[in-house]
Tab-separated table of N, CA and C and ligand atoms in Angstrom:
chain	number	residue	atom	x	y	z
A	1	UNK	N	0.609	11.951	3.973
A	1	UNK	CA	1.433	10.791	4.306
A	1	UNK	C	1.481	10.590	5.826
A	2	UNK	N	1.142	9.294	6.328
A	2	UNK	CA	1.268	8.361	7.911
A	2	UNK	C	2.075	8.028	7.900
A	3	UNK	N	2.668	8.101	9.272
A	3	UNK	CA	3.711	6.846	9.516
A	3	UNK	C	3.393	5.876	9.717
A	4	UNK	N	2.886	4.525	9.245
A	4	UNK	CA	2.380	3.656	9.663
A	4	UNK	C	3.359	2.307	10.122
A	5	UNK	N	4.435	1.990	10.272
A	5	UNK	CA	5.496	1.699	10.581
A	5	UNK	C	6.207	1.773	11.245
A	6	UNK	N	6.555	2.826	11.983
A	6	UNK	CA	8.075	3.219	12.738
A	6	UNK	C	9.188	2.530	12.369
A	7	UNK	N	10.383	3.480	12.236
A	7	UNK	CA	11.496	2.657	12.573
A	7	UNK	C	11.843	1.695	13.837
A	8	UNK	N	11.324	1.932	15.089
A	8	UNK	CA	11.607	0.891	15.932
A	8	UNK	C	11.336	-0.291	16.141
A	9	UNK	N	9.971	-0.208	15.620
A	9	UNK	CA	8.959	-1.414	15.026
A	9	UNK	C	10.054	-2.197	14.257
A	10	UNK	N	10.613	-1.437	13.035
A	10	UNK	CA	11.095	-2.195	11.894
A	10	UNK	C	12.572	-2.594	12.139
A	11	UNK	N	12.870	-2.193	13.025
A	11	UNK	CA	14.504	-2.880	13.540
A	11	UNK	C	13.835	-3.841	14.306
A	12	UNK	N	13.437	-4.126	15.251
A	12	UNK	CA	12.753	-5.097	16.136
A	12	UNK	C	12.640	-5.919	15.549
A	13	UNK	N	11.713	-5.925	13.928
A	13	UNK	CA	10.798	-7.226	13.429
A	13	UNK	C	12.290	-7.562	12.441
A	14	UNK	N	13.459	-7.131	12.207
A	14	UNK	CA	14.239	-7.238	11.074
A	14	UNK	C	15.372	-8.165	11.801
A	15	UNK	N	15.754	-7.824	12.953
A	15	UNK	CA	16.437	-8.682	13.860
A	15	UNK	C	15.721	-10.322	14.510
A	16	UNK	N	14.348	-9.559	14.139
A	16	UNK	CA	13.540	-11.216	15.043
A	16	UNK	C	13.948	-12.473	13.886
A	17	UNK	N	14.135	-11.358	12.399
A	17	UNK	CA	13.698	-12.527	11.409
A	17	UNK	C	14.995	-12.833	10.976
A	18	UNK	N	15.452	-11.916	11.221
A	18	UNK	CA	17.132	-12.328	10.943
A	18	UNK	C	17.594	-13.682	12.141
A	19	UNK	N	17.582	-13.754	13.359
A	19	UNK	CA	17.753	-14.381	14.356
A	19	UNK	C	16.870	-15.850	13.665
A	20	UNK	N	16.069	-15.774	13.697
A	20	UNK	CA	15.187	-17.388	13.195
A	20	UNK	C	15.726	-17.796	11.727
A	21	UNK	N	16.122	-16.907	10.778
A	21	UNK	CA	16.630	-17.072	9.687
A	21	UNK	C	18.252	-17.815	9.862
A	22	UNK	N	18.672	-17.135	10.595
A	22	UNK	CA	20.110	-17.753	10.763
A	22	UNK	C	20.185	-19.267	11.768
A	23	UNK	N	19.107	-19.248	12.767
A	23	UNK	CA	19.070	-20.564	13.293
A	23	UNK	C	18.773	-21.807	12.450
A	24	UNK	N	17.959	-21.548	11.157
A	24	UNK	CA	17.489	-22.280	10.132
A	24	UNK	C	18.336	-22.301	8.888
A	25	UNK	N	19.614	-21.990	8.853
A	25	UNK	CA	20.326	-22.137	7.619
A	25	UNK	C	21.992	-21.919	8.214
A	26	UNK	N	22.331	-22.898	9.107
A	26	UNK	CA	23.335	-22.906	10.132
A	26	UNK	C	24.948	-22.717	8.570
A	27	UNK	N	24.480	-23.330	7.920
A	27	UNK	CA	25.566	-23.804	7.101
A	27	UNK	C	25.636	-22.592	6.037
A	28	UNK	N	24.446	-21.919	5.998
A	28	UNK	CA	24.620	-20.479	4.761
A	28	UNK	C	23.804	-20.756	3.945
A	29	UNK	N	23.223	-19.879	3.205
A	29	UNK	CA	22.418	-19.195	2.637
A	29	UNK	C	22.826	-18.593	1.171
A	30	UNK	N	22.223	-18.429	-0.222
A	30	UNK	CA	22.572	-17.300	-0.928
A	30	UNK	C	21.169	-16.734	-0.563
A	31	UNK	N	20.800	-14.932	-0.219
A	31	UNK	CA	20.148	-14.855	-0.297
A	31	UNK	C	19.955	-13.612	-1.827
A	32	UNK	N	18.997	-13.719	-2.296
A	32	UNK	CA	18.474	-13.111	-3.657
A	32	UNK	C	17.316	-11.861	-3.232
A	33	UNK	N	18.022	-10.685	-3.486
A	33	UNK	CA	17.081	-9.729	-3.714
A	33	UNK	C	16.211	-9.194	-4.477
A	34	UNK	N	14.754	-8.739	-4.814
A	34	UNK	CA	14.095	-8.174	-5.529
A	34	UNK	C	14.494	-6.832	-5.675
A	35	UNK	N	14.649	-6.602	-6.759
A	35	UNK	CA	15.444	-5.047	-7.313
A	35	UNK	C	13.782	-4.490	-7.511
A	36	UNK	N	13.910	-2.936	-7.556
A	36	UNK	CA	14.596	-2.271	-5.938
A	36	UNK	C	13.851	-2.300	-5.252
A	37	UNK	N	12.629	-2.320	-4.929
A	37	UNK	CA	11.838	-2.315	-3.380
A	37	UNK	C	12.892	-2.795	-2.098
A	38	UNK	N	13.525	-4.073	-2.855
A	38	UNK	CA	13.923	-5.006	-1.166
A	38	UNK	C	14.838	-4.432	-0.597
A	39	UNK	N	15.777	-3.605	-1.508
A	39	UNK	CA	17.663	-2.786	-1.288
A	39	UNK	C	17.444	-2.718	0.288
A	40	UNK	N	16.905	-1.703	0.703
A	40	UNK	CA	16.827	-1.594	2.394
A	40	UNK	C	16.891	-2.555	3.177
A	41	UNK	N	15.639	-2.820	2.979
A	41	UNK	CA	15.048	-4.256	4.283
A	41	UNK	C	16.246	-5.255	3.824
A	42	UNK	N	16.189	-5.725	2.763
A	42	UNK	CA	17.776	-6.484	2.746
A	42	UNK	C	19.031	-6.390	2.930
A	43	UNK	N	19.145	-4.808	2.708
A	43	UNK	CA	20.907	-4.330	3.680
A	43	UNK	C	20.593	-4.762	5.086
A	44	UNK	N	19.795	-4.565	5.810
A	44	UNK	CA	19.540	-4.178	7.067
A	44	UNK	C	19.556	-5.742	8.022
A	45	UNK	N	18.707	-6.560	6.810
A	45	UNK	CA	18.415	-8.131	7.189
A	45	UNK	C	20.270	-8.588	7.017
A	46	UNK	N	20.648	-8.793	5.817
A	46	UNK	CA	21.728	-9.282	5.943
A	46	UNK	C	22.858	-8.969	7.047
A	47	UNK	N	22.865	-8.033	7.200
A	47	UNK	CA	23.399	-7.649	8.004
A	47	UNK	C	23.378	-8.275	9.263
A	48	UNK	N	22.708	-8.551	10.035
A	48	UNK	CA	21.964	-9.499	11.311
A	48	UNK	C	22.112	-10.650	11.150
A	49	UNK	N	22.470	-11.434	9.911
A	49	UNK	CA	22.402	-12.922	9.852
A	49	UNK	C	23.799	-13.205	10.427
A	50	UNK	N	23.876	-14.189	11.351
A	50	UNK	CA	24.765	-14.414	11.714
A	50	UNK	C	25.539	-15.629	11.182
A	51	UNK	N	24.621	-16.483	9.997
A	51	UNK	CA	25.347	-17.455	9.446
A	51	UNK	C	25.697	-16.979	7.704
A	52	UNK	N	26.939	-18.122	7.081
A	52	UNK	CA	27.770	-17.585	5.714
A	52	UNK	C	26.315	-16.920	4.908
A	53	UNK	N	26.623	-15.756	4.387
A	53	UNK	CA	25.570	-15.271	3.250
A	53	UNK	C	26.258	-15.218	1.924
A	54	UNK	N	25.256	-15.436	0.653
A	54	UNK	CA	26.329	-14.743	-0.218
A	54	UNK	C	25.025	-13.811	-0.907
A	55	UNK	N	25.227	-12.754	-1.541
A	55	UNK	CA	24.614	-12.092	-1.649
A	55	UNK	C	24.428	-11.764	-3.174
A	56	UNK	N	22.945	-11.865	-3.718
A	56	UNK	CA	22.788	-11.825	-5.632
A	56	UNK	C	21.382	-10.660	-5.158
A	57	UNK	N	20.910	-10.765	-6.512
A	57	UNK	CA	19.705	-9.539	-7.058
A	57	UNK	C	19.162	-10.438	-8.231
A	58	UNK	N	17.357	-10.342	-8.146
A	58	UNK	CA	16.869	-10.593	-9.720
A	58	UNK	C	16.348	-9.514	-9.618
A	59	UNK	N	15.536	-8.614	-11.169
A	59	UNK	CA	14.908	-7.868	-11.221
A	59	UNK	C	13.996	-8.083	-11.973
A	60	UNK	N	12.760	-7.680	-11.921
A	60	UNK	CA	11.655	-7.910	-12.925
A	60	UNK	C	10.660	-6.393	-12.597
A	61	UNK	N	9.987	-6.206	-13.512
A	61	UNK	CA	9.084	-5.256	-13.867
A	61	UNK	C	8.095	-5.715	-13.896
A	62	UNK	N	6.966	-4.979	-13.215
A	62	UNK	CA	5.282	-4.867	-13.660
A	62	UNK	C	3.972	-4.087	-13.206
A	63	UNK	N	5.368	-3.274	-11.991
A	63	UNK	CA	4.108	-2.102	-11.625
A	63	UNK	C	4.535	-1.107	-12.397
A	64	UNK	N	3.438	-0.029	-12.314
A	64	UNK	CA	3.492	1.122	-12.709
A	64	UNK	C	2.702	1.689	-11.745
A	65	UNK	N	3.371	2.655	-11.319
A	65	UNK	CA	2.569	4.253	-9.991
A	65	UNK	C	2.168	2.680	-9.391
A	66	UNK	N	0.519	2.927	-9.234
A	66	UNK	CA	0.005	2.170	-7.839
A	66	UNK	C	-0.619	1.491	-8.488
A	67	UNK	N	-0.972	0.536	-9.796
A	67	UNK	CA	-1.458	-0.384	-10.359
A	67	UNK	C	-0.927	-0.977	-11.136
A	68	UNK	N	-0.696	-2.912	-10.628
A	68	UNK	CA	-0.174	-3.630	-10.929
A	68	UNK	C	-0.686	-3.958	-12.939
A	69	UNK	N	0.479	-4.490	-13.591
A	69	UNK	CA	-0.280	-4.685	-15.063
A	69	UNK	C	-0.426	-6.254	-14.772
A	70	UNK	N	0.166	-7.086	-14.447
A	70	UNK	CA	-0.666	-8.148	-14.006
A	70	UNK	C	0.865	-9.560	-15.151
A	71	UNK	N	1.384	-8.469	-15.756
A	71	UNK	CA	2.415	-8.922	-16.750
A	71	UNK	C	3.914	-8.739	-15.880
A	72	UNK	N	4.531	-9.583	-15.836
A	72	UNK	CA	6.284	-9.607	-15.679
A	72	UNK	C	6.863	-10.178	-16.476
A	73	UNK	N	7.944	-8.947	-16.430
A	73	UNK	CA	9.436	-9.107	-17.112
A	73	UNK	C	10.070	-9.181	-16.604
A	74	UNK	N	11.392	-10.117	-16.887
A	74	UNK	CA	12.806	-10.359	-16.242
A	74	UNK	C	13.446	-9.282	-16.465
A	75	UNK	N	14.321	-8.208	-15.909
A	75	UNK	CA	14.585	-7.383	-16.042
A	75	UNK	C	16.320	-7.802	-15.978
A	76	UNK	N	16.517	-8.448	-14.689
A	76	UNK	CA	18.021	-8.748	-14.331
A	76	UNK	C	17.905	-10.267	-13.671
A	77	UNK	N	18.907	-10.845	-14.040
A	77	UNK	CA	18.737	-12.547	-13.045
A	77	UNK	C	19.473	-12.484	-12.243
A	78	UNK	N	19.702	-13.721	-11.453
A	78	UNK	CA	20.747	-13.307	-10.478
A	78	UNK	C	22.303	-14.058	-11.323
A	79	UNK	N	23.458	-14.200	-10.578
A	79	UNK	CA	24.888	-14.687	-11.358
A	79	UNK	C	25.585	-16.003	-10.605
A	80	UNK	N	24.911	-15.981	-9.177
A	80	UNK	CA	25.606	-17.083	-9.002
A	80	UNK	C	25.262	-18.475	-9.044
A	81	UNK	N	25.709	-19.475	-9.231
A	81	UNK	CA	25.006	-20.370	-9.193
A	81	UNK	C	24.690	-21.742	-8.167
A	82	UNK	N	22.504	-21.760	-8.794
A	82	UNK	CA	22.158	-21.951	-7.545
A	82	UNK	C	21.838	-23.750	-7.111
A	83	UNK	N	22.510	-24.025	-8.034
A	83	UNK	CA	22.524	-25.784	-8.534
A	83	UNK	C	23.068	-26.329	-6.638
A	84	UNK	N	21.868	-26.756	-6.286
A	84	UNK	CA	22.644	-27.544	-4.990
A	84	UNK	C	22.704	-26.168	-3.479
A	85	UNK	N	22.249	-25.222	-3.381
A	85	UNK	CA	22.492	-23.949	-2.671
A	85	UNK	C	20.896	-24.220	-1.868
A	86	UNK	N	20.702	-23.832	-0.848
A	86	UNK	CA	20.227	-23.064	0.120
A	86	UNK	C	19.979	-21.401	-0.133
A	87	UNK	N	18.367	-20.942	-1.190
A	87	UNK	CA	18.322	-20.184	-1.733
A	87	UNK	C	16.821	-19.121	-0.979
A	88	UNK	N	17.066	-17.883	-0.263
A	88	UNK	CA	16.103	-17.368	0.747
A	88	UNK	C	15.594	-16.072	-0.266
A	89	UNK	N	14.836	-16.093	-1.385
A	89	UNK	CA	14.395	-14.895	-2.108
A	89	UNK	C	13.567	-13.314	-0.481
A	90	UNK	N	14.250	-12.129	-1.197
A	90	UNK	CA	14.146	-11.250	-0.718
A	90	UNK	C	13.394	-10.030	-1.150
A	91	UNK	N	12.210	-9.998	-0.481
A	91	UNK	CA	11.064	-9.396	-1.323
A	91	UNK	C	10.855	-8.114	-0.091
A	92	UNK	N	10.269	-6.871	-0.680
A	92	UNK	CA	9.298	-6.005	-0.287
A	92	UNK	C	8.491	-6.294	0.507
A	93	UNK	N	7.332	-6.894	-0.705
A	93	UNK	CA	6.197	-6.857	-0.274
A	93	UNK	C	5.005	-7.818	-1.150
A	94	UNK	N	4.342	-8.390	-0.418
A	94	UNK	CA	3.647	-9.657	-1.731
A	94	UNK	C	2.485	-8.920	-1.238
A	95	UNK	N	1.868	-8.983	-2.734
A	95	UNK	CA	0.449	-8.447	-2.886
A	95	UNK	C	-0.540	-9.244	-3.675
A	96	UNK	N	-0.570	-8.954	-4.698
A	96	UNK	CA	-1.639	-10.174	-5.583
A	96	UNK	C	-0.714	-11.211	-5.493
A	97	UNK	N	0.635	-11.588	-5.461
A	97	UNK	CA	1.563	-12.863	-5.689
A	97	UNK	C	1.846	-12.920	-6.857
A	98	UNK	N	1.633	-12.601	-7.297
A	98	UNK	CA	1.852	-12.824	-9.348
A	98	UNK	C	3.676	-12.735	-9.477
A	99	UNK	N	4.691	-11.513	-8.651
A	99	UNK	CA	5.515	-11.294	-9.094
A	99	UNK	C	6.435	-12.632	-8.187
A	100	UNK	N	5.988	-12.818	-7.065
A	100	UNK	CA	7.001	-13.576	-6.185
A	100	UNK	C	6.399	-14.991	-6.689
A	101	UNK	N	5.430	-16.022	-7.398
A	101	UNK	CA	4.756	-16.980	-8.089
A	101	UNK	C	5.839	-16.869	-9.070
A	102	UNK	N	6.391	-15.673	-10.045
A	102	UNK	CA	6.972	-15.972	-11.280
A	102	UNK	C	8.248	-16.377	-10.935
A	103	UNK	N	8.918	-15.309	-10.043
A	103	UNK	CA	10.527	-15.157	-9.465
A	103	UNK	C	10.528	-16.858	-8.844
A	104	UNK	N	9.540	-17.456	-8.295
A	104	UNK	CA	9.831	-19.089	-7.586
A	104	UNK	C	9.930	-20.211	-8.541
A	105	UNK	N	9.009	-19.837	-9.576
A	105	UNK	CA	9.127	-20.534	-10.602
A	105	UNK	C	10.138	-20.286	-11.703
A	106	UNK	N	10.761	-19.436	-11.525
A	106	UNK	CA	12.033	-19.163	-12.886
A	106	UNK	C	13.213	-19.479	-12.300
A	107	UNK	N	13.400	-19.354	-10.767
A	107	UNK	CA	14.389	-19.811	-9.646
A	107	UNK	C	14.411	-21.161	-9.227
A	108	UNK	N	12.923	-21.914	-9.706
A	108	UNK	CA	13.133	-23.627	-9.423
A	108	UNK	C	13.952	-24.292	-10.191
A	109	UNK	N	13.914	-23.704	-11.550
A	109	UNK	CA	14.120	-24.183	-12.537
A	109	UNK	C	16.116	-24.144	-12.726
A	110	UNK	N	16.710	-23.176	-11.874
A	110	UNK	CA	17.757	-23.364	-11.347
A	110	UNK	C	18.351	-24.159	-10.351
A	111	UNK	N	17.643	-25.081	-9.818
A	111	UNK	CA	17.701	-26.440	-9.218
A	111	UNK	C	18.645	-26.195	-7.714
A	112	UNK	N	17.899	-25.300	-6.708
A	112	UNK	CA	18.685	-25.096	-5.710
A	112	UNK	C	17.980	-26.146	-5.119
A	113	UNK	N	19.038	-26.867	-3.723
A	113	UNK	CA	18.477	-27.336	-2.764
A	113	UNK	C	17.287	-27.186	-2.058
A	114	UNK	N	17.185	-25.473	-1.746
A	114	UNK	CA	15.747	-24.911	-1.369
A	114	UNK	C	15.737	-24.148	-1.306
A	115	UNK	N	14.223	-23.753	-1.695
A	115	UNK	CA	13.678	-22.246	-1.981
A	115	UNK	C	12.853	-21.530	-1.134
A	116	UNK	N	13.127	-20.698	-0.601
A	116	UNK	CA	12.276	-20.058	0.692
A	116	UNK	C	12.167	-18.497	0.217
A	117	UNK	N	11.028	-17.764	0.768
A	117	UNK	CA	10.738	-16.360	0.530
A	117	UNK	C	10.506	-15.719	1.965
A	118	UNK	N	11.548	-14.555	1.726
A	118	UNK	CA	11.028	-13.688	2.784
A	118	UNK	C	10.584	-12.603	2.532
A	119	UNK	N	8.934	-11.785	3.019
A	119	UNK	CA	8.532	-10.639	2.785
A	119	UNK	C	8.555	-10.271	4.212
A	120	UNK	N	9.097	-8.502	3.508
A	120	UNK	CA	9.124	-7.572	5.095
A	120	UNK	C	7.695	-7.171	5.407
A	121	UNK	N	6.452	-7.097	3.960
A	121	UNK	CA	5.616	-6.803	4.506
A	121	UNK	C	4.370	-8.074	3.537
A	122	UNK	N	3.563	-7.797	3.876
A	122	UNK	CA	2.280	-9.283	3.547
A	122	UNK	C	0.736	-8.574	3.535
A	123	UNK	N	0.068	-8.201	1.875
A	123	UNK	CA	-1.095	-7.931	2.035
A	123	UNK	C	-2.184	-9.033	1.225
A	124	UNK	N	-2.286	-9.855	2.364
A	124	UNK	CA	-2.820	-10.805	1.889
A	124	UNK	C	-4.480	-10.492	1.632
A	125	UNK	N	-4.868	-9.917	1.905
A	125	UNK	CA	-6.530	-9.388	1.200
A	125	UNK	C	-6.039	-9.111	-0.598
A	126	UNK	N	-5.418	-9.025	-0.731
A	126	UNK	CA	-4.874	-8.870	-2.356
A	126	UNK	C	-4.488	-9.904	-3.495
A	127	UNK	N	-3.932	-10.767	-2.359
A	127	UNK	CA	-3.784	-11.752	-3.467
A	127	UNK	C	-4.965	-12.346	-4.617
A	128	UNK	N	-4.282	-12.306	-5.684
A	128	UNK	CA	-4.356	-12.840	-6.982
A	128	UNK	C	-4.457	-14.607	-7.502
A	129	UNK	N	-2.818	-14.583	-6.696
A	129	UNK	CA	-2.622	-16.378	-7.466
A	129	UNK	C	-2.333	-16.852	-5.831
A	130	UNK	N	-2.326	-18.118	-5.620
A	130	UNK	CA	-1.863	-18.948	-4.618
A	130	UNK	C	-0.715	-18.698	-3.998
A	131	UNK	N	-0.196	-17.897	-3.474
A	131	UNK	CA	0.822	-17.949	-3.033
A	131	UNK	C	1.573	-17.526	-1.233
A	132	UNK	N	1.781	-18.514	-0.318
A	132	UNK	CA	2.402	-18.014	0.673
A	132	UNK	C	3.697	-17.675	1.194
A	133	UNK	N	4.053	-16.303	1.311
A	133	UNK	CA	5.838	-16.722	1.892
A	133	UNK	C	5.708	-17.914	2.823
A	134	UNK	N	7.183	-17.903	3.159
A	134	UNK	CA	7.689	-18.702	4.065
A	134	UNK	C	7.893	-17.750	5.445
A	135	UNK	N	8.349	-16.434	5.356
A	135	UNK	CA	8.950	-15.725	6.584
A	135	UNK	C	8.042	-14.350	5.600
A	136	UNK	N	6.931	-13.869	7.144
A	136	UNK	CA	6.807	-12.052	6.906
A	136	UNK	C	6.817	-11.448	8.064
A	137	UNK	N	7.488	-10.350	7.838
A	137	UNK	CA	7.835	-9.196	9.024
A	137	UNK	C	6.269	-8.712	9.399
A	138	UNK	N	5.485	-8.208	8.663
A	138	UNK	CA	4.275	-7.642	9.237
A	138	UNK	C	3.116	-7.953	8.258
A	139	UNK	N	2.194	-8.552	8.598
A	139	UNK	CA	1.066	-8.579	7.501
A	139	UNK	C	0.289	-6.959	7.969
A	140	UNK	N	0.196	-6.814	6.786
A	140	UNK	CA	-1.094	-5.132	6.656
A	140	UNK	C	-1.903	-5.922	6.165
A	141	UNK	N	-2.893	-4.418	6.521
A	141	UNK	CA	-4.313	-4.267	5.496
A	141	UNK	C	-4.348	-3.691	4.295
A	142	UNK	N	-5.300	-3.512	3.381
A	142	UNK	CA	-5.023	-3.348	1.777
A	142	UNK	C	-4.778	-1.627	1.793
A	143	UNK	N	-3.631	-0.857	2.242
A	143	UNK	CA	-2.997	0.103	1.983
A	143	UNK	C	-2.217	0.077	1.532
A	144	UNK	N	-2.013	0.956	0.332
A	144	UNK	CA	-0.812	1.364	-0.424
A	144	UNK	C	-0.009	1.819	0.320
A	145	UNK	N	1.314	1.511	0.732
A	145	UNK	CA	2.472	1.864	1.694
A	145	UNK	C	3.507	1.927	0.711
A	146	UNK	N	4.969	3.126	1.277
A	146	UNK	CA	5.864	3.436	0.873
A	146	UNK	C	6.944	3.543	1.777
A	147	UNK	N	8.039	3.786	1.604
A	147	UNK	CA	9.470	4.103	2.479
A	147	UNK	C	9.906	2.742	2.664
A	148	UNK	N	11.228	3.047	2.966
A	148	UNK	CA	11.819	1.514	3.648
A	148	UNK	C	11.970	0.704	2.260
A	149	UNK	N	12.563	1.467	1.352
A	149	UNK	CA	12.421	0.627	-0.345
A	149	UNK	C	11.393	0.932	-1.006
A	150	UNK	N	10.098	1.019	-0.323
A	150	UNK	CA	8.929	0.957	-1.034
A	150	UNK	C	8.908	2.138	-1.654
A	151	UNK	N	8.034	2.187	-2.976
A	151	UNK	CA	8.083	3.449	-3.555
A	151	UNK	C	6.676	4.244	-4.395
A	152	UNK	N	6.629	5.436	-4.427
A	152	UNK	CA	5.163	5.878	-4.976
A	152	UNK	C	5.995	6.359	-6.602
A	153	UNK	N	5.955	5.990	-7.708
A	153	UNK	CA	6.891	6.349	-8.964
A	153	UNK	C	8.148	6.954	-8.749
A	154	UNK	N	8.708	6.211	-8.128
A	154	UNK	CA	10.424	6.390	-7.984
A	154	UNK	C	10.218	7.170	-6.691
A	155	UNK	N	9.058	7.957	-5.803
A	155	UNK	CA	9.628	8.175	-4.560
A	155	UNK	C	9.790	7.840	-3.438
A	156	UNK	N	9.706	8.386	-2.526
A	156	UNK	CA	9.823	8.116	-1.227
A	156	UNK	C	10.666	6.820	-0.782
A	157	UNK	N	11.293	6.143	-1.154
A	157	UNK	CA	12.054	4.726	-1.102
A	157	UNK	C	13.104	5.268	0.241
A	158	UNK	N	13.521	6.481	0.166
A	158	UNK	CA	14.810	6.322	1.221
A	158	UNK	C	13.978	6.806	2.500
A	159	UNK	N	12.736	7.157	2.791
A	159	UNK	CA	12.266	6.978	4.076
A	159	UNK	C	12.500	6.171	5.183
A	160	UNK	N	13.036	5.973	6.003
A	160	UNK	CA	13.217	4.896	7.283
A	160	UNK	C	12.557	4.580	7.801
A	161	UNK	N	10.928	4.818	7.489
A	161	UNK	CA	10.153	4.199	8.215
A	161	UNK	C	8.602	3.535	7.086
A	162	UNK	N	7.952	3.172	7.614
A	162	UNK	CA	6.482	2.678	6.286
A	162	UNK	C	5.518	3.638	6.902
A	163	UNK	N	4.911	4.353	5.336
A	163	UNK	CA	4.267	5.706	5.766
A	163	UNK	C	2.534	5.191	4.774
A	164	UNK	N	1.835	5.377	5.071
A	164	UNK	CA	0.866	5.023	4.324
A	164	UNK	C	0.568	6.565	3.435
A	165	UNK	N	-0.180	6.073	1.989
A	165	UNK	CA	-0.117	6.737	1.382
A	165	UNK	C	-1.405	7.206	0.419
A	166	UNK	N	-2.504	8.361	1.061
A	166	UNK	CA	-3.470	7.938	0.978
A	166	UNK	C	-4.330	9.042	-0.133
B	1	5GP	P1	2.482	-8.457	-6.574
B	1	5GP	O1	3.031	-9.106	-7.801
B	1	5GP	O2	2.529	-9.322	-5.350
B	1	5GP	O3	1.119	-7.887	-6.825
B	1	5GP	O4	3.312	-7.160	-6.334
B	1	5GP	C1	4.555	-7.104	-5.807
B	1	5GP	C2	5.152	-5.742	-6.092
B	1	5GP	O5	4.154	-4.724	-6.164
B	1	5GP	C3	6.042	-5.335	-4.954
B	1	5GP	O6	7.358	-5.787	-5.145
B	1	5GP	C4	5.946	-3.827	-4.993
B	1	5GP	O7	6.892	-3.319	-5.899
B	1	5GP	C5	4.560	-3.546	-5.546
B	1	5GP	N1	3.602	-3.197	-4.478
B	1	5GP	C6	2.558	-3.919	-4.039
B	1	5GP	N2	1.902	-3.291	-3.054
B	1	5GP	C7	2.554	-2.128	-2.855
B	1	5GP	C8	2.382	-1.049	-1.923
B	1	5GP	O8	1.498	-0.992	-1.062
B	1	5GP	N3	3.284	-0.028	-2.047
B	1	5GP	C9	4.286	-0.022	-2.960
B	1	5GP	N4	5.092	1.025	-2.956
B	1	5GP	N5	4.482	-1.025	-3.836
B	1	5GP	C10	3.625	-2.076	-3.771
C-alpha cells in the first residue's frame, strides 16, 4: 500500500470545493450522500460550506472486492423532500459511471430544481456510460485506490489519506 494522496493535498482540494460550492448555492443546498464510500469526504466537505445545508444519504449496491457487477440496487433513498430544492449528490468516486448515471436518474425523477454531482475523486479512463460530474477534487489514473471512505472489502475506509492499492 502507497500513499497516493496525502492528507494535506486532501484538505486543500476539500476547502477549494467547498468555497466554490458555497459561492454557487448562496441560498442552500440539500446535499445527498453515497453510502458509504462518501461518509468522510462528505463530513469534511459539509463542514466548510458556508451556505444553509441540509443533509440526506442514498445507498445502492454493485461492487464487490475490486470488480464492478455492472448491476445496481437501491439499497436506501434519501427522506427529504426534493420537489423544488437545490440538490448537490455526494460521491467517492466515478468510475465506469453506471452507479452515479442511475443515482441522477432515480433523483430526476424527484423533481428538484437542480441536480449537480460532486466527486472527490474522477477515473475517467474507466468510464462505461456517458457521464460527467459537475465538481471533482482530483482526476487519477486507472488505480484501484482506498482510504478517505474508499474501501478494499470493508477495509481500509478510516485511512486519512488515498493509498493506492496494488
Ligand atoms: P462506477 O459505477 O462509477 O463504476 O463505480 C462507482 C463505485 O465503485 C464507487 O462508489 C466505489 O464504491 C467503487 N470504486 C470504483 N473505483 C474504485 C477504486 O479505485 N477504489 C475503491 N475502493 N472503490 C472504487
Amino acid at each position: 500500500m502507497k500513499v497516493f494522496i496525502p492528507r494535506n493535498d486532501i484538505k486543500r482540494k476539500v476547502k477549494e470545493l467547498a468555497e466554490k460550492i458555497s459561492s454557487e448555492y448562496e441560498n442552500g443546498l440539500v446535499v445527498i450522500g453515497v453510502l458509504k464510500g462518501a461518509f468522510v469526504f462528505m463530513a469534511d466537505f459539509v463542514r466548510q460550506l458556508t451556505c444553509p445545508v441540509y443533509i440526506d444519504f442514498i445507498k445502492v449496491s454493485s461492487y464487490k472486492g475490486k470488480e464492478t457487477t455492472g448491476e445496481i440496487n437501491l439499497e436506501l433513498s434519501c427522506s427529504i423532500d426534493l420537489k423544488g430544492k437545490d440538490v448537490l449528490v455526494v460521491e467517492d468516486i466515478v468510475d465506469t459511471g453506471i452507479t452515479l448515471s442511475f443515482i441522477k436518474e432515480f433523483l430526476a425523477e424527484k423533481d428538484p430544481k437542480s441536480l449537480k454531482v460532486c466527486c472527490f475523486l474522477d477515473k475517467p479512463e474507466r468510464r462505461k456510460v456517458d457521464f460527467i460530474p459537475d465538481y471533482v477534487g482530483f482526476t487519477i489514473p486507472n488505480r484501484f485506490v482506498v482510504g478517505y471512505g474508499l474501501d478494499c472489502s470493508e477495509e481500509y475506509r478510516s485511512l486519512p489519506y488515498i493509498a493506492t492499492l496494488d
